[in-house]
Every structure is written in structure tokens, then in C-alpha cells.
CSV table of C-alpha atoms in Angstrom, one decimal:
chain,number,residue,atom,x,y,z
A,1,MET,CA,39.0,-28.4,-11.3
A,2,TYR,CA,35.9,-28.7,-8.7
A,3,PRO,CA,32.8,-26.6,-9.4
A,4,ALA,CA,32.8,-22.8,-8.8
A,5,SER,CA,30.1,-21.1,-7.8
A,6,PHE,CA,28.6,-17.9,-10.0
A,7,LYS,CA,29.9,-15.5,-7.2
A,8,GLN,CA,33.2,-16.7,-7.6
A,9,LEU,CA,33.1,-16.1,-11.4
A,10,GLN,CA,31.8,-12.7,-11.0
A,11,ALA,CA,34.3,-11.8,-8.5
A,12,LEU,CA,37.2,-12.7,-11.1
A,13,VAL,CA,35.6,-10.7,-13.7
A,14,GLN,CA,35.1,-7.7,-11.7
A,15,VAL,CA,38.5,-7.6,-10.3
A,16,ALA,CA,40.1,-8.1,-13.6
A,17,ARG,CA,37.6,-5.3,-15.0
A,18,HIS,CA,38.6,-2.7,-12.1
A,19,ALA,CA,42.1,-4.0,-11.2
A,20,SER,CA,40.8,-3.5,-7.4
A,21,VAL,CA,39.3,-5.8,-4.9
A,22,SER,CA,37.6,-2.9,-3.3
A,23,ARG,CA,36.2,-1.4,-6.6
A,24,ALA,CA,35.1,-4.9,-7.6
A,25,ALA,CA,33.4,-5.3,-3.9
A,26,GLU,CA,31.5,-1.8,-4.6
A,27,ALA,CA,30.2,-3.1,-8.1
A,28,MET,CA,28.8,-6.3,-6.6
A,29,HIS,CA,27.6,-4.6,-3.8
A,30,VAL,CA,29.3,-6.8,-1.2
A,31,THR,CA,32.3,-6.5,1.3
A,32,GLN,CA,35.9,-6.3,0.3
A,33,PRO,CA,36.7,-9.7,2.3
A,34,ALA,CA,33.9,-11.3,0.6
A,35,VAL,CA,35.5,-10.9,-2.9
A,36,SER,CA,38.9,-11.9,-1.7
A,37,LEU,CA,37.5,-15.0,-0.2
A,38,HIS,CA,35.8,-15.5,-3.7
A,39,LEU,CA,39.2,-15.1,-5.3
A,40,LYS,CA,40.8,-17.6,-2.6
A,41,LEU,CA,38.5,-20.3,-3.3
A,42,LEU,CA,38.5,-20.0,-7.3
A,43,GLU,CA,42.4,-20.2,-7.0
A,44,GLU,CA,42.2,-23.3,-4.7
A,45,ALA,CA,39.8,-24.8,-7.4
A,46,ALA,CA,42.3,-23.8,-10.1
A,47,GLY,CA,45.3,-25.0,-8.3
A,48,THR,CA,47.2,-22.0,-9.4
A,49,PRO,CA,47.6,-18.1,-8.5
A,50,LEU,CA,44.9,-16.4,-10.7
A,51,THR,CA,46.1,-12.5,-9.7
A,52,ARG,CA,49.2,-10.7,-8.6
A,53,LYS,CA,49.6,-7.3,-6.9
A,54,GLN,CA,51.0,-4.6,-9.2
A,55,GLY,CA,51.9,-1.5,-7.2
A,56,ARG,CA,48.2,-0.3,-5.6
A,57,ASN,CA,46.4,-2.6,-8.6
A,58,ILE,CA,45.5,-6.3,-9.0
A,59,GLN,CA,46.6,-7.9,-12.4
A,60,MET,CA,45.6,-11.1,-13.7
A,61,THR,CA,48.3,-13.9,-14.2
A,62,ALA,CA,48.0,-15.7,-17.4
A,63,ALA,CA,46.1,-18.4,-16.0
A,64,GLY,CA,43.7,-15.6,-14.3
A,65,GLU,CA,43.2,-14.0,-17.9
A,66,LEU,CA,42.4,-17.7,-19.3
A,67,LEU,CA,39.7,-18.2,-16.7
A,68,VAL,CA,38.4,-14.5,-17.0
A,69,GLY,CA,37.6,-15.3,-20.6
A,70,TYR,CA,35.7,-18.6,-19.7
A,71,ALA,CA,33.9,-17.0,-16.8
A,72,GLU,CA,32.5,-14.1,-18.9
A,73,ARG,CA,31.1,-16.7,-21.4
A,74,ILE,CA,29.8,-18.9,-18.4
A,75,LEU,CA,28.0,-15.7,-17.0
A,76,ARG,CA,26.6,-14.6,-20.1
A,77,LEU,CA,25.4,-17.7,-21.2
A,78,TRP,CA,23.5,-18.0,-17.7
A,79,GLU,CA,22.0,-14.8,-18.2
A,80,GLU,CA,20.8,-15.5,-21.8
A,81,ALA,CA,19.4,-18.6,-20.1
A,82,GLY,CA,17.1,-16.6,-18.0
A,83,ASP,CA,16.2,-14.4,-20.8
A,84,GLU,CA,14.9,-17.2,-22.9
A,85,ILE,CA,13.3,-18.9,-20.1
A,86,ALA,CA,11.4,-15.1,-19.7
A,87,ALA,CA,11.1,-15.4,-23.5
A,88,PHE,CA,9.2,-18.7,-23.3
A,89,LYS,CA,6.7,-17.3,-20.8
A,90,GLY,CA,5.9,-14.6,-23.1
A,91,VAL,CA,8.0,-11.8,-21.4
A,92,THR,CA,10.7,-9.8,-23.6
A,93,SER,CA,13.6,-9.0,-21.2
A,94,GLY,CA,17.3,-9.0,-20.6
A,95,SER,CA,20.1,-7.0,-21.5
A,96,LEU,CA,19.9,-5.5,-25.0
A,97,ARG,CA,23.9,-5.2,-26.1
A,98,ILE,CA,24.4,-3.0,-28.6
A,99,GLY,CA,27.2,-0.8,-30.3
A,100,ALA,CA,26.9,2.2,-32.8
A,101,VAL,CA,29.5,4.2,-34.5
A,102,MET,CA,29.9,7.7,-33.6
A,103,THR,CA,27.6,9.2,-36.3
A,104,ALA,CA,24.6,6.8,-35.2
A,105,GLU,CA,24.2,7.8,-31.6
A,106,HIS,CA,21.9,10.5,-32.2
A,107,LEU,CA,19.6,7.9,-34.0
A,108,LEU,CA,19.4,5.5,-31.2
A,109,PRO,CA,17.9,6.9,-28.4
A,110,PRO,CA,14.4,7.4,-29.6
A,111,MET,CA,14.2,4.1,-31.2
A,112,LEU,CA,15.5,2.5,-28.0
A,113,VAL,CA,12.5,4.6,-26.1
A,114,ARG,CA,10.2,3.1,-28.6
A,115,PHE,CA,11.4,-0.4,-28.2
A,116,THR,CA,11.7,-0.6,-24.5
A,117,THR,CA,8.1,1.1,-24.1
A,118,GLY,CA,6.1,-1.5,-22.8
A,119,ARG,CA,9.2,-4.0,-22.1
A,120,PRO,CA,10.1,-2.6,-18.5
A,121,HIS,CA,12.2,-5.7,-18.4
A,122,VAL,CA,14.8,-5.0,-20.9
A,123,ARG,CA,18.1,-3.3,-20.1
A,124,ILE,CA,20.0,-1.0,-22.3
A,125,ARG,CA,23.7,-1.5,-22.8
A,126,LEU,CA,24.9,0.6,-25.5
A,127,GLN,CA,28.4,1.3,-26.3
A,128,VAL,CA,29.5,4.1,-28.8
A,129,GLY,CA,32.7,4.1,-30.5
A,130,SER,CA,34.7,4.4,-33.9
A,131,ARG,CA,34.2,1.9,-36.7
A,132,PRO,CA,37.2,-0.2,-35.9
A,133,GLU,CA,36.2,-0.1,-32.1
A,134,VAL,CA,32.7,-1.2,-32.6
A,135,ILE,CA,33.6,-4.0,-35.3
A,136,GLY,CA,36.1,-5.2,-32.6
A,137,MET,CA,33.5,-5.4,-29.9
A,138,LEU,CA,31.4,-7.4,-32.3
A,139,SER,CA,34.0,-9.8,-33.3
A,140,ARG,CA,34.8,-10.3,-29.7
A,141,ASP,CA,31.2,-10.8,-28.8
A,142,GLU,CA,30.9,-8.0,-26.3
A,143,ILE,CA,28.1,-6.9,-28.2
A,144,ASP,CA,25.1,-8.7,-29.8
A,145,LEU,CA,24.0,-5.9,-32.5
A,146,ALA,CA,26.1,-3.2,-34.2
A,147,ILE,CA,24.9,-0.3,-35.9
A,148,MET,CA,26.8,1.2,-39.0
A,149,GLY,CA,27.0,2.4,-42.5
A,150,THR,CA,28.8,-0.5,-44.0
A,151,PRO,CA,28.8,-4.1,-42.7
A,152,PRO,CA,32.7,-4.9,-41.9
A,153,ARG,CA,34.8,-7.4,-44.2
A,154,GLU,CA,36.7,-8.7,-41.7
A,155,PHE,CA,34.2,-11.6,-40.8
A,156,PRO,CA,30.7,-12.8,-41.8
A,157,THR,CA,27.5,-11.0,-40.4
A,158,SER,CA,24.1,-10.7,-41.0
A,159,ALA,CA,23.3,-7.4,-42.0
A,160,SER,CA,19.9,-5.5,-42.6
A,161,ARG,CA,19.1,-1.9,-43.9
A,162,PHE,CA,16.7,0.0,-41.6
A,163,ALA,CA,17.2,3.7,-42.8
A,164,ARG,CA,18.7,6.1,-45.2
A,165,HIS,CA,21.8,8.0,-43.9
A,166,PRO,CA,22.0,11.7,-45.4
A,167,MET,CA,25.5,13.4,-45.1
A,168,ALA,CA,26.1,17.1,-46.1
A,169,PHE,CA,28.6,19.9,-45.9
A,170,PHE,CA,27.7,22.4,-43.0
A,171,ALA,CA,29.2,25.7,-41.9
A,172,ALA,CA,28.6,28.7,-39.2
A,173,PRO,CA,25.5,30.8,-40.4
A,174,GLY,CA,27.6,33.5,-41.0
A,175,HIS,CA,30.1,31.9,-42.8
A,176,PRO,CA,30.7,33.6,-46.4
A,177,LEU,CA,29.5,30.2,-48.0
A,178,ALA,CA,26.2,30.1,-46.3
A,179,GLY,CA,23.4,31.1,-48.3
A,180,ARG,CA,24.4,30.5,-51.8
A,181,SER,CA,25.1,27.7,-54.2
A,182,VAL,CA,28.9,26.2,-53.6
A,183,GLY,CA,31.2,24.3,-55.7
A,184,LEU,CA,33.0,21.3,-54.3
A,185,ALA,CA,36.4,22.9,-55.5
A,186,GLU,CA,35.3,26.1,-53.2
A,187,LEU,CA,35.2,24.1,-50.2
A,188,ALA,CA,39.2,23.4,-50.4
A,189,ASP,CA,39.8,27.3,-49.3
A,190,HIS,CA,37.8,27.0,-46.4
A,191,ASN,CA,39.5,24.4,-44.0
A,192,LEU,CA,37.5,21.5,-44.8
A,193,LEU,CA,36.9,19.3,-41.5
A,194,VAL,CA,36.4,15.6,-41.9
A,195,ARG,CA,36.5,12.3,-40.0
A,196,GLU,CA,39.7,10.0,-39.8
A,197,ARG,CA,40.1,7.4,-42.6
A,198,GLY,CA,37.9,4.4,-41.7
A,199,SER,CA,34.5,6.3,-41.0
A,200,GLY,CA,31.8,6.1,-42.9
A,201,THR,CA,31.5,9.9,-43.7
A,202,ARG,CA,35.0,10.0,-44.5
A,203,ALA,CA,34.5,7.4,-47.3
A,204,ALA,CA,31.5,9.2,-48.5
A,205,VAL,CA,33.0,12.6,-49.1
A,206,GLU,CA,36.1,11.1,-50.8
A,207,LYS,CA,33.8,9.0,-53.0
A,208,LEU,CA,31.9,12.3,-53.8
A,209,TYR,CA,35.0,14.2,-55.0
A,210,LEU,CA,36.0,11.3,-56.8
A,211,ASP,CA,32.8,10.9,-58.8
A,212,ALA,CA,32.8,14.4,-59.8
A,213,GLY,CA,36.3,14.8,-60.6
A,214,ALA,CA,37.1,17.4,-58.3
A,215,PRO,CA,40.7,18.0,-56.6
A,216,LEU,CA,40.4,17.0,-53.2
A,217,SER,CA,42.1,18.8,-50.2
A,218,PHE,CA,41.2,18.3,-46.4
A,219,GLY,CA,42.0,21.2,-44.1
A,220,SER,CA,41.8,19.1,-40.8
A,221,GLU,CA,41.0,15.6,-39.7
A,222,LEU,CA,39.2,14.8,-36.5
A,223,SER,CA,38.2,11.7,-34.7
A,224,SER,CA,34.6,12.7,-33.5
A,225,ASN,CA,31.5,14.6,-35.0
A,226,GLU,CA,31.5,16.5,-31.8
A,227,ALA,CA,34.7,17.9,-32.7
A,228,ILE,CA,33.8,18.9,-35.9
A,229,LYS,CA,30.5,20.5,-35.0
A,230,GLN,CA,32.2,22.4,-32.6
A,231,MET,CA,34.9,23.9,-34.7
A,232,THR,CA,32.4,24.3,-37.6
A,233,ALA,CA,30.1,26.1,-35.5
A,234,ALA,CA,32.9,28.6,-34.4
A,235,GLY,CA,33.9,29.3,-38.1
A,236,LEU,CA,36.8,27.4,-38.2
A,237,GLY,CA,35.9,25.6,-41.3
A,238,VAL,CA,33.2,23.9,-43.2
A,239,GLY,CA,32.3,20.4,-41.8
A,240,PHE,CA,31.1,17.2,-43.5
A,241,LEU,CA,28.6,15.5,-41.0
A,242,SER,CA,25.5,13.3,-40.9
A,243,VAL,CA,22.4,15.4,-41.5
A,244,HIS,CA,20.8,13.4,-38.7
A,245,ALA,CA,23.8,14.4,-36.3
A,246,CYS,CA,23.1,18.1,-36.8
A,247,THR,CA,19.6,18.4,-36.3
A,248,LEU,CA,19.8,20.1,-33.1
A,249,GLU,CA,22.8,22.7,-34.3
A,250,VAL,CA,20.6,23.3,-37.1
A,251,ARG,CA,17.4,24.2,-35.1
A,252,ASN,CA,19.4,26.5,-32.7
A,253,ARG,CA,21.0,28.1,-35.6
A,254,LEU,CA,24.5,27.2,-34.6
A,255,LEU,CA,25.2,25.4,-37.9
A,256,ALA,CA,23.6,25.9,-41.5
A,257,PRO,CA,23.5,23.3,-44.4
A,258,LEU,CA,25.2,24.4,-47.6
A,259,ALA,CA,24.0,24.1,-50.9
A,260,VAL,CA,26.9,22.0,-52.5
A,261,ALA,CA,26.2,20.4,-55.7
A,262,GLY,CA,25.5,16.7,-55.3
A,263,THR,CA,24.6,16.7,-51.6
A,264,PRO,CA,23.2,15.3,-49.3
A,265,VAL,CA,24.9,12.2,-49.9
A,266,SER,CA,22.9,9.2,-49.3
A,267,GLY,CA,24.1,6.0,-47.6
A,268,ASP,CA,22.6,3.3,-45.7
A,269,TRP,CA,22.2,2.6,-42.1
A,270,HIS,CA,22.6,-1.1,-41.1
A,271,VAL,CA,21.8,-3.3,-38.1
A,272,MET,CA,24.0,-6.4,-38.2
A,273,HIS,CA,25.2,-9.3,-36.0
A,274,LYS,CA,27.6,-12.0,-36.6
A,275,ALA,CA,26.5,-14.6,-39.2
A,276,ASP,CA,27.4,-17.4,-37.2
A,277,HIS,CA,26.4,-16.5,-33.6
A,278,ALA,CA,23.2,-16.9,-32.1
A,279,ILE,CA,21.8,-13.6,-30.8
A,280,PRO,CA,19.6,-13.5,-27.7
A,281,THR,CA,15.8,-13.2,-28.0
A,282,VAL,CA,16.0,-9.5,-26.8
A,283,ALA,CA,18.2,-8.6,-29.5
A,284,ALA,CA,16.5,-10.6,-32.0
A,285,SER,CA,13.5,-8.4,-31.1
A,286,PHE,CA,15.2,-5.1,-31.3
A,287,HIS,CA,16.6,-6.3,-34.5
A,288,GLU,CA,13.1,-6.9,-36.1
A,289,PHE,CA,11.9,-3.6,-34.7
A,290,ILE,CA,14.5,-1.2,-36.1
A,291,VAL,CA,13.9,-3.0,-39.5
A,292,GLU,CA,10.6,-2.6,-39.4
A,293,HIS,CA,10.2,0.9,-37.8
A,294,GLY,CA,13.8,2.6,-37.9
A,295,GLN,CA,13.1,4.8,-40.7
A,296,ALA,CA,9.6,5.9,-39.7
A,297,VAL,CA,11.0,6.6,-36.0
A,298,ILE,CA,13.8,8.8,-37.6
A,299,ILE,CA,11.5,10.6,-39.9
A,300,GLU,CA,9.1,11.3,-36.8
A,301,GLU,CA,12.0,12.5,-34.8
A,302,LEU,CA,13.1,14.8,-37.2
A,303,GLU,CA,10.1,16.4,-37.9
A,304,ARG,CA,9.5,16.8,-34.0
A,305,GLN,CA,12.7,18.8,-33.5
A,306,ARG,CA,12.1,20.7,-36.6
A,307,ARG,CA,8.7,22.1,-35.3
A,308,PRO,CA,10.1,24.7,-32.7
A,309,ALA,CA,12.5,26.1,-35.4
A,310,ARG,CA,9.3,26.4,-37.7
A,311,ARG,CA,7.3,28.3,-35.2
A,312,ALA,CA,10.4,30.6,-34.3
A,313,ALA,CA,10.7,31.3,-38.0
A,314,LYS,CA,7.0,32.6,-38.2
């Protein structure tokens, strides 16, 4: 193969991502003929077709799929090279590619705001998903850092604890259990709402019942914290949720924490990257920042959000 240009590689990656020449052209801010020409030249260099028509969409051939993987790595390495040169000149820049489990999505924005203040050249690429999804993104090198409770066992990671993770039971303010002490066994009669298997909060509530020797009976299993919060606020059950994720709802009197023995349950938040993978300077800088300041930022943010509620209560 003779050398290909970065534009040709970008065109291939965008067409693979969007399954369309027109949408790839929009993403690259060029014309459709320009993208088609880039693909044609790249196919001539490869000596084999890289794409094929599938109805109104464009799919990659086996050779195209193979080349897309290399193209993504080449483009990412070139971007990292630019970031490292900027860091050599004393400028923190580049894309901070970070993934977080759904329960942590409320924690990151204030930390990212603090981190990027004074670092205008840093671009944030945040992806939120279930624990298996985030682990998959990290394993495929789609993100440089991951935020979750417990590091994965599927492959070695370098993980650092940066904050405590309190979890508790919540109900609507008018719920019969609100405002009084509640036993774990009582919750079984009130449609206990929990996350799916594999999530950190699900593992925590299961351990809570196991340690207490209480019978465990879940009412409903949901795949997102938002769904649990909405159903709980509507009075359809009792939710087991991250305290951090419910701050706004508690402040606005949509949810109320229940006084259940043994709660809140505390776990740890970890920031991690693949153990055998060198991360870009911008990711290393954020890793250092969150380990040093993460807990303080969370506490400050919780206090800030509680102040309006306290003034309203007076």
C-alpha cells in the first residue's frame, strides 16, 4: 500500500461511523464528492473494495472493517502526538476521553468544570453507560479513563480511589415509610426498586441484606437511575439509589431518604485506566486532579445544592 493521507483515513472512519457518505461529509465539513474521492483513493491504495452499498446505507467490507481499526488508531496517535507537543510547551490540551457508570454522571460535571477552568484547550468527550458498557469502552481503548465503583476483573487496571460513595433507600415524601425508622424486612412489602445485576448499587443492596440476614425480595429491576427516581417519586415503590444522584430531588422535595438501619451504605469511587496502557498527558492530569480534589469538590457541590433548601425551610 502506498501512503494514505489523514483526510482519507478520516473519511473512512466517518463513513464507517455514519454508514453514509453525506453524513460523513457533514461531520467533516466537506462536500460529498470530496469524501467519495478520499474513499476511491484509499481503495486504490488498498487494492480491494472497502465499502459496499446496503440499501440506502454504506457498509464496510471485511477489508474495510480491518482498515477502519488501524485508521482510528493512527488518527488517535496523531492527536495524542499533538497533545504531547503542547504539553512539552507547557500547555495542557487535547481530548479528555472519559467514561462513567450512570450513577457517577452527576458527580463529573462539577469536577470537569473545575479541571477545565484555566485549561481552555482541553476538550471533553464524556460517555455514560452501564458498568458492562463502560468496561467494554475501556477494554477497546475508546476511552482513556473510567469512573466506577469497583474496578473490573476482566483485565488489569490501575485504579485510584477518589471519593466515598453513599447509597440509601428513598421514597416519595408522602410515602407511608417516610419520616420513621424502617427495618429491611418491611421494604419487601413496598415494591423495592433496584438496578440490574452487575451494577454497583445492586451489589451493595444485596450485600446489605446478606450481612443483616434479612430476606431479600426485589419488586422491580430497572436499567437506569432516572427510571428508579421517577417511579419512586411517583409513589410506585422504594428506590435504592446513590445519595449523590438524588441531591436535586431531595432538595426539591420529590424524594425523601428513609431511615433504614445500616444505611447509608458507603462504597468507593475509583478512577482507572488500563494497566498496560500509557494514557495521554491530559488524562494523566485529570487523574491526578480527581484523586487530589474529587472528594472536596463533591462535598462543596452537595453543600451548595443544599443551601436553597435550608433557606426555604427557614
